[in-house]
Amino acid sequence: MRDVAQHAGVSTATVSRVLNGHAAPTQATRTRVLAAIDELGYRPNALARSLRTTSTKTLGLVISDLLNPFFAEIARAVEDEARSHGYCVVIGNADENAEQEATYVRTLLDRRVDGLLLCPATDDPSLVREVVAGGVPLVLLDRTVRGATCPVVRADGADALTQLARRLVGAGHTRIGVIAGPADTSTGRERLDAFAAALGPLLSQDLVVHGDFRQDSGSQAAAVLVERNATALVAMDNLMGLGALAELRRAGLRVPDDVAVAVYDDQPWFPLVDPPVTVIAQPTVEMGRAAARSLLALVNGDQPEDVHLSARLVVRASC
Amino acid sequence: MRDVAQHAGVSTATVSRVLNGHAAPTQATRTRVLAAIDELGYRPNALARSLRTTSTKTLGLVISDLLNPFFAEIARAVEDEARSHGYCVVIGNADENAEQEATYVRTLLDRRVDGLLLCPATDDPSLVREVVAGGVPLVLLDRTVRGATCPVVRADGADALTQLARRLVGAGHTRIGVIAGPADTSTGRERLDAFAAALGPLLSQDLVVHGDFRQDSGSQAAAVLVERNATALVAMDNLMGLGALAELRRAGLRVPDDVAVAVYDDQPWFPLVDPPVTVIAQPTVEMGRAAARSLLALVNGDQPEDVHLSARLVVRASC
DNA sequence: AAGGAGTGTGTAATCGATTGACTAGCCCCT
DNA sequence: AGGGGCTAGTCAATCGATTACACACTCCTT
């Protein structure tokens, strides 16, 4: 910057003013400075700038699992929305692991992100409290924590799950197996609760198996449930659904004749599976965008409302 | 930091030394400082530190499309490897768009990442030159550019494509349609060239359609190729493959009876599709890890070799 | 002609760390 | 007692920007 100033015969203050679009500098100096800038190929040091201004124009996004296309889509939407407002997004991958999540959150805070978007790995509120106590704008995405003290953006699947339950019961299923998410995540619990409520006494405890939102756990759960004579399987997450489908295929069971299947989260390939899979589709893009918008509002000092979107049932041939 | 120093009754220099594990401070002062640190809940400002040390312990990764699970997997692997070496990864999503790619690269450079991993959207070398000229360690991943002047990590699919070609010819196909990647990407060109070489005169020009590595382009290309009486379709990317499969299903064509299908890039769900899809599987995790390792070597002043891995053919029922 | 208003620039403090140069204190030796 | 050799710690410059304040100048007003 000093070089630029020298080159243009002005002080660094003037260069800075030109760079930041202040009113002060004359048209003449302005062009002189700009000429110097691209003659020297100067690029401002964002670290120094941020250090001084205490603003990084960066948002942090800590998601549970980058390999889960649901989160990849969300990340993509967040990034889009943020970029359109001049913000950058740093993505952290927690791998469904509370410890790694905490590490990432702290790293991002150390780097002074202007705000943080978090899909919490568990519903333990301590990390959230830590961030909020540190005064950093925080918005929770997809999942919440106990007694959350910050805005939350999520999609409600209760209606869709109720419809699904009705449909399965209507088709004569009496032994419906559930591959639920972890009991210590809000989505894991809520989806199960909503489905259980819709099913009432028809749902027997031994047909509920908790997975970890990953493919393998879906396979294992499916094996267990089939063993217990379930005639329908509902996987509460697309990766566990994938695992369940793989297991059914491995076991030589036919869908939906032997076992009906439905999965939470739609994916582009679900219609192509044999048979096409009934799903509950979440508005991922809207969730991501809304979360980014809420966070930016918070960063700008507003107090955004929680956002509640809805998932919807998409019936295909698998049940 | 000043507060901590005061609290512990030492100077900021000493605090810094404790923080950075210098030999100097006594065990006594050390514990005093550490006590002060967590009493005050002090966290060092990474911006200031980086400004001073000119090292951010951060790598930049600019990928072509975060929604493409191939790149998501790579990102995940890069992140894993980097983290295990104490580095953070900032992911930028170029959306297969050269301009957005350049913007992201510059943003990352401005933030002084210690090194950059790039999956170039086109084979135009100007951006690469710009980075190299700036003296920032750069490694290309998956794709290369014309006259690349930096290490490259990629997977070679020529053998697998040759096997695939042989197999299709052996099955009696004479009109084999290719859904190729963009001609201005190295992977787009190389995969097509390798396949064309293996097929020889059997490949007619009107059965080669270029897509853009996205689902929709795969559908459109498939429609065109079917129209031209192709009896086999090879999609050079998983998303275009997905699009092609969707189009075939929409058109009511049966795989492999009416049209045989093979796709470049394996995905966990390809075995579940009706019928299971023959693919060319790339060692994504190894690519990501190798790229991160190469970049870290470069950052540490070594001169890593290019890394060439191999893709392999996985035959399933679709052809 | 003096004083005031309004502009355009420059000077220097500042953000929060790191680190080279220096100093104070201690021990030991002659 | 004085000096050499260590150590543990302090001082202050530095990284590269931003910005409050001061200054110089022009142009008006009275």
XYZ file of C-alpha atoms (C1' of nucleotides) in Angstrom:
698
model
C 0.000 0.000 0.000
C 2.874 2.285 0.774
C 4.275 1.497 -2.651
C 1.030 2.418 -4.286
C 0.935 5.659 -2.347
C 4.460 6.529 -3.344
C 3.821 5.590 -6.929
C 0.802 7.841 -7.075
C 2.487 10.567 -5.067
C -0.051 10.547 -2.269
C -0.289 9.212 1.261
C -1.547 5.787 2.248
C -4.562 7.474 3.771
C -5.614 8.656 0.356
C -5.073 5.255 -1.176
C -7.243 3.781 1.515
C -9.927 6.356 0.871
C -9.947 5.629 -2.817
C -10.132 1.933 -2.102
C -13.059 2.318 0.225
C -15.001 4.702 -1.951
C -14.851 7.641 0.422
C -16.186 10.914 -0.868
C -13.034 12.893 -0.200
C -10.467 12.263 -2.962
C -10.648 14.272 -6.189
C -11.422 12.558 -9.427
C -7.857 13.347 -10.444
C -6.148 11.698 -7.472
C -8.574 8.863 -7.658
C -7.582 7.940 -11.194
C -3.926 8.399 -10.362
C -4.234 6.012 -7.423
C -6.197 3.468 -9.405
C -3.589 3.584 -12.138
C -0.849 2.963 -9.603
C -2.838 0.131 -8.132
C -3.146 -1.877 -11.257
C 0.261 -0.944 -12.490
C 1.694 -2.522 -9.365
C -0.891 -5.287 -9.267
C -1.646 -4.329 -5.717
C -4.207 -6.322 -3.736
C -5.171 -5.225 -0.261
C -4.378 -7.542 2.615
C -7.699 -8.720 3.958
C -6.166 -9.742 7.269
C -4.879 -6.292 8.013
C -8.114 -4.748 6.932
C -10.138 -7.050 9.117
C -7.852 -6.534 12.056
C -8.456 -2.846 11.841
C -12.147 -2.849 11.024
C -13.107 -5.868 13.128
C -15.185 -7.157 10.277
C -14.206 -10.010 8.029
C -17.167 -10.112 5.676
C -17.091 -13.820 6.325
C -19.669 -16.182 7.738
C -18.845 -19.516 9.274
C -20.928 -22.561 8.494
C -20.407 -25.688 10.530
C -22.343 -28.610 9.139
C -22.737 -32.107 10.399
C -21.512 -33.987 7.380
C -20.361 -32.669 4.047
C -20.877 -36.059 2.423
C -24.538 -35.902 3.191
C -26.044 -34.329 0.074
C -28.692 -32.718 2.227
C -26.019 -30.631 3.904
C -24.102 -30.121 0.700
C -27.192 -28.544 -0.805
C -27.678 -26.394 2.236
C -24.071 -25.309 2.117
C -24.455 -24.407 -1.489
C -27.561 -22.301 -0.799
C -25.967 -20.547 2.141
C -22.954 -19.736 0.073
C -25.060 -18.365 -2.765
C -27.072 -16.112 -0.540
C -24.049 -14.915 1.385
C -22.106 -14.168 -1.758
C -24.928 -12.084 -3.132
C -24.528 -9.911 -0.055
C -20.795 -9.642 -0.393
C -19.984 -12.220 2.232
C -17.771 -15.252 2.005
C -18.570 -18.556 3.680
C -16.078 -20.769 5.438
C -17.398 -24.286 5.710
C -16.464 -26.537 8.583
C -17.222 -30.233 8.560
C -18.074 -31.640 11.972
C -18.530 -35.223 10.823
C -21.422 -35.715 13.265
C -18.877 -35.407 16.009
C -19.460 -32.983 18.854
C -15.807 -32.569 19.652
C -14.766 -31.794 16.100
C -17.711 -29.451 15.893
C -16.533 -27.529 18.938
C -13.018 -27.344 17.556
C -14.277 -25.934 14.310
C -16.543 -23.427 15.952
C -13.669 -22.132 18.043
C -11.363 -21.957 15.052
C -13.921 -19.907 13.199
C -14.423 -17.598 16.148
C -10.669 -17.151 16.445
C -10.679 -16.063 12.835
C -13.313 -13.573 13.719
C -16.086 -14.583 11.383
C -18.840 -11.987 11.468
C -21.439 -14.628 12.186
C -21.874 -18.335 12.554
C -24.335 -20.835 11.133
C -24.436 -24.096 12.981
C -26.129 -27.445 12.422
C -25.474 -28.806 15.904
C -24.334 -32.402 16.181
C -26.074 -32.880 19.515
C -28.719 -30.942 21.394
C -26.323 -29.987 24.158
C -26.593 -26.212 24.458
C -23.186 -25.493 25.946
C -21.405 -24.706 22.694
C -24.249 -22.463 21.599
C -24.106 -20.647 24.903
C -20.385 -20.179 24.520
C -20.794 -18.574 21.123
C -23.676 -16.378 22.190
C -21.766 -15.343 25.310
C -18.887 -14.353 23.068
C -21.251 -11.946 21.366
C -20.967 -13.577 17.966
C -24.163 -13.660 15.880
C -25.369 -17.244 15.675
C -28.189 -18.958 13.825
C -29.019 -22.629 14.125
C -29.854 -24.504 10.975
C -31.892 -27.694 10.545
C -31.374 -28.754 14.120
C -31.781 -26.927 17.389
C -30.490 -27.424 20.915
C -32.213 -27.485 24.303
C -33.243 -23.993 25.306
C -31.718 -22.346 22.263
C -31.092 -18.659 22.770
C -30.656 -17.747 19.147
C -32.702 -17.786 15.946
C -33.412 -21.179 14.420
C -34.210 -22.107 10.825
C -35.760 -25.475 10.153
C -38.249 -27.537 8.278
C -41.149 -29.195 10.015
C -41.954 -32.680 8.829
C -44.825 -33.507 11.195
C -47.557 -33.172 8.575
C -45.674 -35.136 5.990
C -44.889 -37.851 8.505
C -48.526 -38.013 9.547
C -49.578 -38.453 5.936
C -46.962 -41.102 5.503
C -48.134 -42.940 8.607
C -51.715 -42.856 7.377
C -50.689 -44.147 4.027
C -48.722 -47.056 5.451
C -51.514 -48.005 7.799
C -53.997 -47.685 4.947
C -51.895 -50.134 2.954
C -52.366 -52.625 5.753
C -48.968 -52.461 7.381
C -48.991 -53.364 11.028
C -45.331 -53.849 11.647
C -43.710 -50.602 10.638
C -40.029 -50.279 11.394
C -38.420 -46.922 12.005
C -34.768 -46.143 11.392
C -34.551 -43.060 13.544
C -31.803 -40.508 13.888
C -29.731 -40.146 17.046
C -31.882 -39.478 20.090
C -29.642 -36.590 21.079
C -30.369 -34.558 17.976
C -33.490 -32.492 17.698
C -34.305 -33.764 14.217
C -33.708 -37.327 15.312
C -36.146 -36.985 18.171
C -38.766 -34.812 16.539
C -39.168 -36.912 13.430
C -39.544 -40.020 15.494
C -41.980 -38.348 17.878
C -44.130 -36.982 15.074
C -44.241 -40.333 13.343
C -44.910 -42.180 16.582
C -47.709 -39.779 17.437
C -49.319 -40.351 14.044
C -48.989 -44.089 14.322
C -50.166 -44.317 17.917
C -50.165 -47.763 19.537
C -49.422 -49.327 16.172
C -45.769 -48.506 16.634
C -44.064 -51.039 18.812
C -40.907 -50.129 20.644
C -38.898 -53.019 19.282
C -39.392 -51.679 15.777
C -37.586 -48.430 16.474
C -33.853 -48.485 15.904
C -31.618 -45.463 16.220
C -28.943 -44.862 13.610
C -26.375 -42.099 13.298
C -27.456 -40.406 10.069
C -24.921 -42.412 8.117
C -25.262 -45.117 5.522
C -23.880 -48.039 7.482
C -26.138 -47.485 10.430
C -29.077 -47.597 8.013
C -27.990 -50.979 6.711
C -27.565 -52.399 10.166
C -30.870 -51.043 11.365
C -32.649 -52.430 8.312
C -31.186 -55.864 8.947
C -32.389 -55.792 12.534
C -35.861 -54.590 11.609
C -36.294 -57.146 8.867
C -35.241 -59.776 11.323
C -38.068 -58.550 13.550
C -40.539 -58.968 10.708
C -41.119 -55.355 9.825
C -43.120 -55.063 6.593
C -42.353 -51.391 6.118
C -39.262 -49.316 6.802
C -39.094 -45.586 7.322
C -35.592 -44.118 7.350
C -35.382 -40.674 8.882
C -32.493 -39.471 6.738
C -31.368 -40.013 3.166
C -28.074 -41.718 3.983
C -29.675 -44.174 6.366
C -32.319 -44.715 3.691
C -29.594 -45.492 1.193
C -28.089 -47.954 3.615
C -31.430 -49.586 4.231
C -32.109 -49.974 0.518
C -28.693 -51.488 0.008
C -29.302 -53.961 2.813
C -32.696 -54.979 1.471
C -31.166 -55.574 -1.919
C -28.337 -57.551 -0.408
C -30.833 -59.671 1.491
C -32.761 -60.287 -1.720
C -35.943 -58.666 -0.423
C -38.234 -56.996 -2.895
C -39.511 -53.470 -2.435
C -42.367 -52.837 -1.877
C -43.681 -56.408 -2.056
C -41.652 -57.802 0.817
C -40.870 -54.522 2.538
C -42.213 -51.066 1.817
C -39.754 -48.182 2.166
C -39.929 -44.461 2.715
C -37.079 -42.066 3.342
C -36.705 -38.611 4.838
C -34.925 -36.137 2.468
C -35.349 -36.311 -1.263
C -32.395 -36.771 -3.586
C -32.237 -36.583 -7.366
C -31.555 -40.285 -7.670
C -34.434 -41.568 -5.541
C -36.768 -41.633 -8.563
C -34.299 -43.885 -10.383
C -33.958 -46.540 -7.755
C -35.735 -49.836 -8.221
C -38.455 -49.066 -7.294
C -38.609 -45.262 -7.095
C -38.540 -44.276 -3.466
C -41.261 -42.466 -1.578
C -39.677 -39.593 0.280
C -40.315 -36.618 2.474
C -38.756 -33.706 0.667
C -37.260 -30.812 2.575
C -36.916 -27.334 1.115
C -33.140 -27.393 1.424
C -32.378 -24.441 -0.756
C -34.907 -22.302 1.041
C -33.524 -23.419 4.387
C -30.017 -22.453 3.429
C -31.003 -19.126 2.010
C -33.263 -18.289 4.922
C -30.549 -19.166 7.394
C -28.047 -16.960 5.622
C -30.549 -14.126 5.510
C -31.350 -14.479 9.204
C -27.709 -14.492 10.100
C -26.980 -11.426 7.998
C -29.878 -9.671 9.660
C -28.435 -10.553 13.037
C -25.033 -9.330 11.954
C -26.629 -6.041 10.987
C -28.160 -5.686 14.401
C -31.697 -6.806 13.612
C -33.426 -9.508 15.583
C -34.746 -12.018 13.031
C -37.603 -14.381 13.799
C -37.247 -18.130 13.758
C -38.047 -19.598 10.353
C -40.245 -22.653 10.072
C -40.611 -24.244 6.679
C -42.427 -27.458 5.870
C -41.373 -30.735 4.379
C -43.769 -32.529 2.079
C -44.526 -36.115 1.211
C -43.646 -37.286 -2.298
C -45.227 -40.639 -2.979
C -43.456 -43.000 -5.355
C -43.597 -46.726 -5.898
C -41.657 -47.953 -2.878
C -44.699 -47.833 -0.604
C -3.623 -10.231 25.482
C -2.659 -7.173 27.440
C -5.287 -8.088 30.009
C -3.862 -11.543 30.356
C -0.382 -10.127 30.780
C -1.544 -7.714 33.449
C -3.522 -10.405 35.189
C -0.486 -12.656 35.329
C 1.852 -9.825 36.168
C 4.033 -10.280 33.089
C 4.478 -8.602 29.732
C 2.620 -9.479 26.570
C 5.824 -10.891 25.169
C 5.862 -13.505 27.854
C 2.253 -14.376 27.248
C 3.047 -14.824 23.593
C 5.982 -17.079 24.428
C 3.866 -19.241 26.648
C 1.250 -19.449 23.944
C 3.729 -20.470 21.330
C 5.600 -22.934 23.443
C 8.896 -21.078 23.477
C 11.589 -22.391 25.728
C 12.146 -19.223 27.694
C 9.384 -18.881 30.322
C 9.782 -20.623 33.685
C 7.377 -23.314 34.682
C 6.136 -20.902 37.348
C 5.309 -18.032 34.987
C 3.944 -20.465 32.502
C 1.324 -21.778 34.893
C 0.530 -18.264 36.058
C -0.069 -17.158 32.493
C -2.144 -20.203 31.636
C -4.255 -19.608 34.720
C -4.839 -16.012 33.691
C -5.734 -17.153 30.192
C -8.514 -19.408 31.149
C -9.676 -17.224 33.969
C -10.254 -14.489 31.445
C -11.413 -16.866 28.743
C -8.837 -15.359 26.438
C -8.589 -16.565 22.848
C -5.867 -15.251 20.588
C -6.900 -13.266 17.552
C -5.951 -15.343 14.546
C -6.053 -12.339 12.246
C -3.461 -10.443 14.213
C -1.325 -13.501 14.528
C -1.469 -14.194 10.831
C -0.768 -10.603 9.968
C 2.381 -10.764 11.986
C 3.555 -14.223 11.038
C 2.343 -14.175 7.416
C 0.990 -17.646 7.860
C -2.660 -18.473 8.230
C -2.496 -22.225 8.622
C -5.261 -22.258 6.080
C -5.543 -23.839 2.669
C -7.960 -22.693 0.029
C -9.891 -25.216 -2.027
C -11.796 -24.017 -5.038
C -13.936 -26.742 -6.506
C -16.106 -26.786 -9.564
C -19.389 -27.743 -7.984
C -20.131 -28.554 -4.379
C -23.357 -30.313 -5.371
C -21.394 -32.836 -7.345
C -20.781 -35.629 -4.860
C -17.489 -36.363 -6.556
C -16.208 -32.982 -5.460
C -17.920 -33.178 -2.101
C -15.974 -36.352 -1.413
C -12.773 -34.744 -2.536
C -13.436 -31.752 -0.349
C -14.024 -34.015 2.558
C -10.765 -35.858 1.988
C -8.768 -32.683 1.565
C -10.214 -31.315 4.739
C -9.396 -34.473 6.658
C -5.828 -34.556 5.527
C -5.309 -30.857 6.103
C -6.799 -30.968 9.554
C -4.511 -33.782 10.550
C -1.633 -31.436 9.768
C -3.104 -28.565 11.719
C -4.451 -26.744 8.706
C -7.926 -25.431 8.065
C -9.596 -25.539 4.656
C -11.702 -22.794 3.180
C -13.890 -24.143 0.429
C -14.946 -22.027 -2.508
C -17.617 -23.134 -4.903
C -17.017 -22.035 -8.489
C -20.187 -23.510 -9.899
C -18.421 -24.545 -13.120
C -18.079 -20.851 -13.852
C -14.700 -19.403 -14.720
C -15.539 -15.937 -13.538
C -16.807 -17.026 -10.161
C -13.763 -19.241 -9.892
C -11.436 -16.313 -10.461
C -13.309 -14.223 -7.925
C -12.976 -16.922 -5.346
C -9.326 -17.514 -6.017
C -8.606 -13.830 -5.570
C -10.636 -13.637 -2.403
C -8.672 -16.528 -0.975
C -5.380 -14.959 -1.971
C -6.441 -11.691 -0.367
C -7.057 -13.624 2.789
C -3.569 -14.948 2.518
C -4.228 -18.663 2.469
C -0.941 -20.521 2.758
C -1.718 -22.534 -0.343
C -4.395 -23.152 -2.893
C -5.983 -26.257 -4.323
C -7.839 -25.691 -7.539
C -10.085 -27.794 -9.749
C -10.018 -25.453 -12.733
C -13.311 -24.808 -14.502
C -11.586 -24.376 -17.865
C -8.155 -25.207 -19.193
C -7.242 -21.570 -19.614
C -3.930 -21.157 -17.789
C -4.159 -17.435 -17.032
C -5.579 -17.768 -13.539
C -3.040 -20.423 -12.666
C -0.262 -18.193 -13.899
C -1.583 -15.334 -11.834
C -1.494 -17.413 -8.670
C 1.923 -18.856 -9.372
C 3.235 -15.406 -10.204
C 1.926 -14.236 -6.842
C 4.173 -16.834 -5.262
C 1.329 -18.738 -3.656
C 1.725 -22.525 -3.532
C -0.769 -24.057 -5.935
C -1.772 -27.612 -6.750
C -4.284 -28.576 -9.416
C -6.745 -31.288 -8.590
C -8.660 -33.590 -10.941
C -8.268 -31.241 -13.871
C -5.267 -29.487 -15.312
C -4.750 -26.490 -17.574
C -2.702 -25.961 -20.711
C 0.965 -25.775 -19.852
C 0.415 -26.089 -16.128
C 3.384 -24.832 -14.141
C 2.439 -26.444 -10.864
C 1.935 -29.926 -9.459
C -1.161 -31.791 -10.599
C -3.057 -34.614 -8.908
C -5.414 -36.661 -10.961
C -6.826 -40.028 -11.848
C -6.264 -41.576 -15.228
C -9.247 -43.347 -16.706
C -7.760 -44.431 -20.028
C -7.418 -48.098 -19.104
C -10.869 -48.299 -17.622
C -12.350 -46.558 -20.638
C -10.557 -48.938 -22.958
C -11.950 -51.904 -21.082
C -15.373 -50.355 -21.218
C -15.112 -49.774 -24.954
C -14.059 -53.349 -25.506
C -16.917 -54.596 -23.437
C -19.505 -52.570 -25.304
C -18.139 -53.605 -28.659
C -18.039 -57.193 -27.475
C -21.723 -56.934 -26.594
C -22.399 -56.024 -30.193
C -23.002 -52.314 -29.864
C -22.200 -50.377 -32.984
C -23.855 -47.091 -32.202
C -22.320 -45.956 -28.940
C -23.272 -42.487 -27.770
C -20.962 -40.429 -25.629
C -22.094 -37.714 -23.240
C -18.792 -35.923 -22.901
C -17.727 -33.189 -20.567
C -16.999 -29.659 -21.752
C -14.300 -29.568 -24.434
C -12.489 -26.835 -22.557
C -11.822 -28.950 -19.493
C -8.961 -31.394 -19.400
C -11.088 -34.189 -17.984
C -13.774 -33.537 -20.548
C -11.306 -33.825 -23.390
C -9.116 -36.610 -22.087
C -11.919 -38.972 -21.239
C -13.449 -38.491 -24.636
C -10.100 -38.910 -26.375
C -9.263 -42.078 -24.491
C -12.633 -43.579 -25.221
C -12.533 -42.508 -28.860
C -9.070 -43.998 -29.250
C -10.256 -47.296 -27.836
C -13.324 -47.340 -30.021
C -11.530 -46.283 -33.185
C -13.647 -45.779 -36.283
C -16.637 -47.273 -34.505
C -17.288 -43.941 -32.845
C -19.146 -41.625 -35.151
C -18.945 -37.898 -34.608
C -22.685 -37.404 -34.464
C -22.855 -39.650 -31.438
C -20.690 -37.386 -29.319
C -22.518 -34.688 -27.413
C -20.864 -32.321 -24.979
C -22.566 -31.559 -21.692
C -21.507 -29.320 -18.824
C -21.011 -31.842 -15.995
C -24.506 -31.137 -14.728
C -27.616 -33.236 -14.557
C -29.764 -31.354 -17.048
C -27.182 -31.433 -19.763
C -27.040 -35.209 -19.305
C -30.768 -35.496 -19.871
C -30.675 -33.359 -22.975
C -27.707 -35.175 -24.397
C -29.353 -38.536 -23.751
C -32.479 -37.409 -25.556
C -30.457 -36.337 -28.576
C -28.409 -39.532 -28.659
C -31.438 -41.766 -28.352
C -32.994 -39.818 -31.162
C -29.918 -40.696 -33.202
C -30.398 -44.387 -32.457
C -27.592 -44.925 -30.002
C -27.847 -48.339 -28.381
C -25.382 -47.545 -25.624
C -24.702 -44.393 -23.662
C -21.523 -43.491 -21.820
C -21.771 -40.445 -19.549
C -18.432 -38.970 -18.593
C -19.549 -37.699 -15.185
C -21.925 -38.893 -12.489
C -24.321 -35.969 -12.678
C -24.684 -36.216 -16.440
C -25.139 -39.949 -15.940
C -27.899 -39.277 -13.477
C -29.557 -36.968 -15.986
C -29.244 -39.537 -18.731
C -30.784 -42.269 -16.596
C -33.641 -39.970 -15.687
C -34.233 -39.158 -19.351
C -34.207 -42.820 -20.376
C -36.715 -43.595 -17.673
C -38.886 -40.666 -18.715
C -38.783 -41.887 -22.301
C -39.807 -45.346 -21.162
C -36.646 -46.990 -22.473
C -35.347 -50.050 -20.698
C -31.773 -50.401 -19.552
C -29.853 -52.296 -20.774
C -32.270 -53.918 -23.230
C -33.071 -50.798 -25.230
C -30.021 -48.782 -24.257
C -26.955 -49.845 -22.330
C -25.491 -47.293 -19.918
C -22.153 -46.653 -18.243
C -21.137 -43.685 -16.150
C -17.856 -42.106 -15.090
C -17.578 -41.717 -11.270
C -19.082 -44.191 -8.883
C -21.629 -43.180 -6.284
C -23.087 -45.195 -3.418
C -26.507 -45.270 -5.015
C -25.490 -46.544 -8.450
C -25.810 -50.178 -7.320
C -29.405 -49.495 -6.271
C -30.626 -48.061 -9.533
C -32.767 -50.179 -11.810
C -30.630 -51.749 -13.160
C -27.406 -51.292 -11.185
C -25.132 -49.039 -13.170
C -21.757 -49.939 -14.602
C -19.311 -47.230 -13.635
C -15.740 -46.131 -13.759
C -14.774 -45.531 -10.167
C -12.244 -42.881 -9.263
C -10.171 -43.005 -6.088
C -11.671 -39.772 -4.793
C -10.481 -40.021 -1.244
C -6.954 -40.775 -2.352
C -7.052 -37.887 -4.794
C -8.131 -35.467 -2.107
C -5.594 -36.673 0.382
C -2.780 -36.741 -2.141
C -3.603 -33.231 -3.273
C -3.584 -31.935 0.275
C -0.283 -33.674 0.930
C 1.273 -32.265 -2.214
C 0.133 -28.799 -1.359
C 1.453 -29.030 2.172
C 4.770 -30.212 0.802
C 4.839 -27.228 -1.514
C 3.986 -24.924 1.365
C 6.912 -26.378 3.263
C 9.234 -25.631 0.409
C 9.473 -29.072 -1.131
C 8.818 -29.683 -4.787
C 6.269 -32.521 -4.943
C 5.837 -34.715 -8.004
C 2.628 -34.904 -9.968
C 0.381 -37.675 -8.724
C -1.305 -40.006 -11.173
C -3.847 -42.429 -9.806
C -6.025 -44.776 -11.814
C -9.733 -45.161 -12.205
C -11.139 -48.644 -12.586
C -14.095 -50.212 -14.310
C -16.861 -51.642 -12.128
C -19.222 -53.737 -14.214
C -22.834 -53.933 -13.135
C -26.042 -54.838 -14.932
C -26.582 -51.693 -16.991
C -24.311 -52.827 -19.780
C -8.773 42.393 4.517
C -10.098 39.276 7.882
C -12.730 35.491 9.140
C -15.453 31.445 8.210
C -16.969 27.432 5.582
C -15.847 23.732 2.981
C -12.525 20.521 0.589
C -8.814 17.491 -0.129
C -4.596 15.403 2.024
C -1.347 14.121 5.262
C 0.179 12.556 10.082
C 0.055 9.348 13.320
C -2.508 6.271 16.497
C -4.566 1.969 16.371
C -6.154 -3.019 15.736
C -3.632 -7.656 18.432
C -0.414 -10.330 17.958
C 5.220 -11.816 17.331
C 10.073 -11.307 18.027
C 14.867 -9.271 17.927
C 17.550 -6.596 20.967
C 18.333 -5.515 25.377
C 18.542 -5.638 30.554
C 18.345 -7.258 35.270
C 19.371 -10.710 38.272
C 21.724 -14.730 39.679
C 25.480 -17.998 40.235
C 30.135 -19.096 40.047
C 34.945 -18.498 39.460
C 39.316 -16.309 40.196
C 35.190 -7.688 44.704
C 34.726 -7.914 39.989
C 33.663 -10.051 35.810
C 31.769 -13.703 32.698
C 27.944 -16.549 31.387
C 23.172 -17.785 31.793
C 18.278 -17.053 32.147
C 13.874 -14.897 32.401
C 11.684 -11.249 31.211
C 10.748 -6.395 29.126
C 10.725 -2.867 25.369
C 9.453 -1.485 21.221
C 9.280 -2.207 16.228
C 6.535 -4.485 13.060
C 2.842 -6.724 9.991
C -0.831 -3.676 6.516
C -4.497 -1.677 6.700
C -8.297 2.389 8.654
C -9.541 6.799 10.374
C -9.723 10.795 13.857
C -7.637 14.903 13.810
C -4.923 18.577 12.049
C -3.586 21.339 8.365
C -3.494 23.929 4.004
C -5.885 25.782 0.549
C -9.722 27.963 -2.032
C -13.656 30.611 -2.202
C -17.187 33.572 0.005
C -18.977 36.810 3.001
C -19.067 41.008 5.529
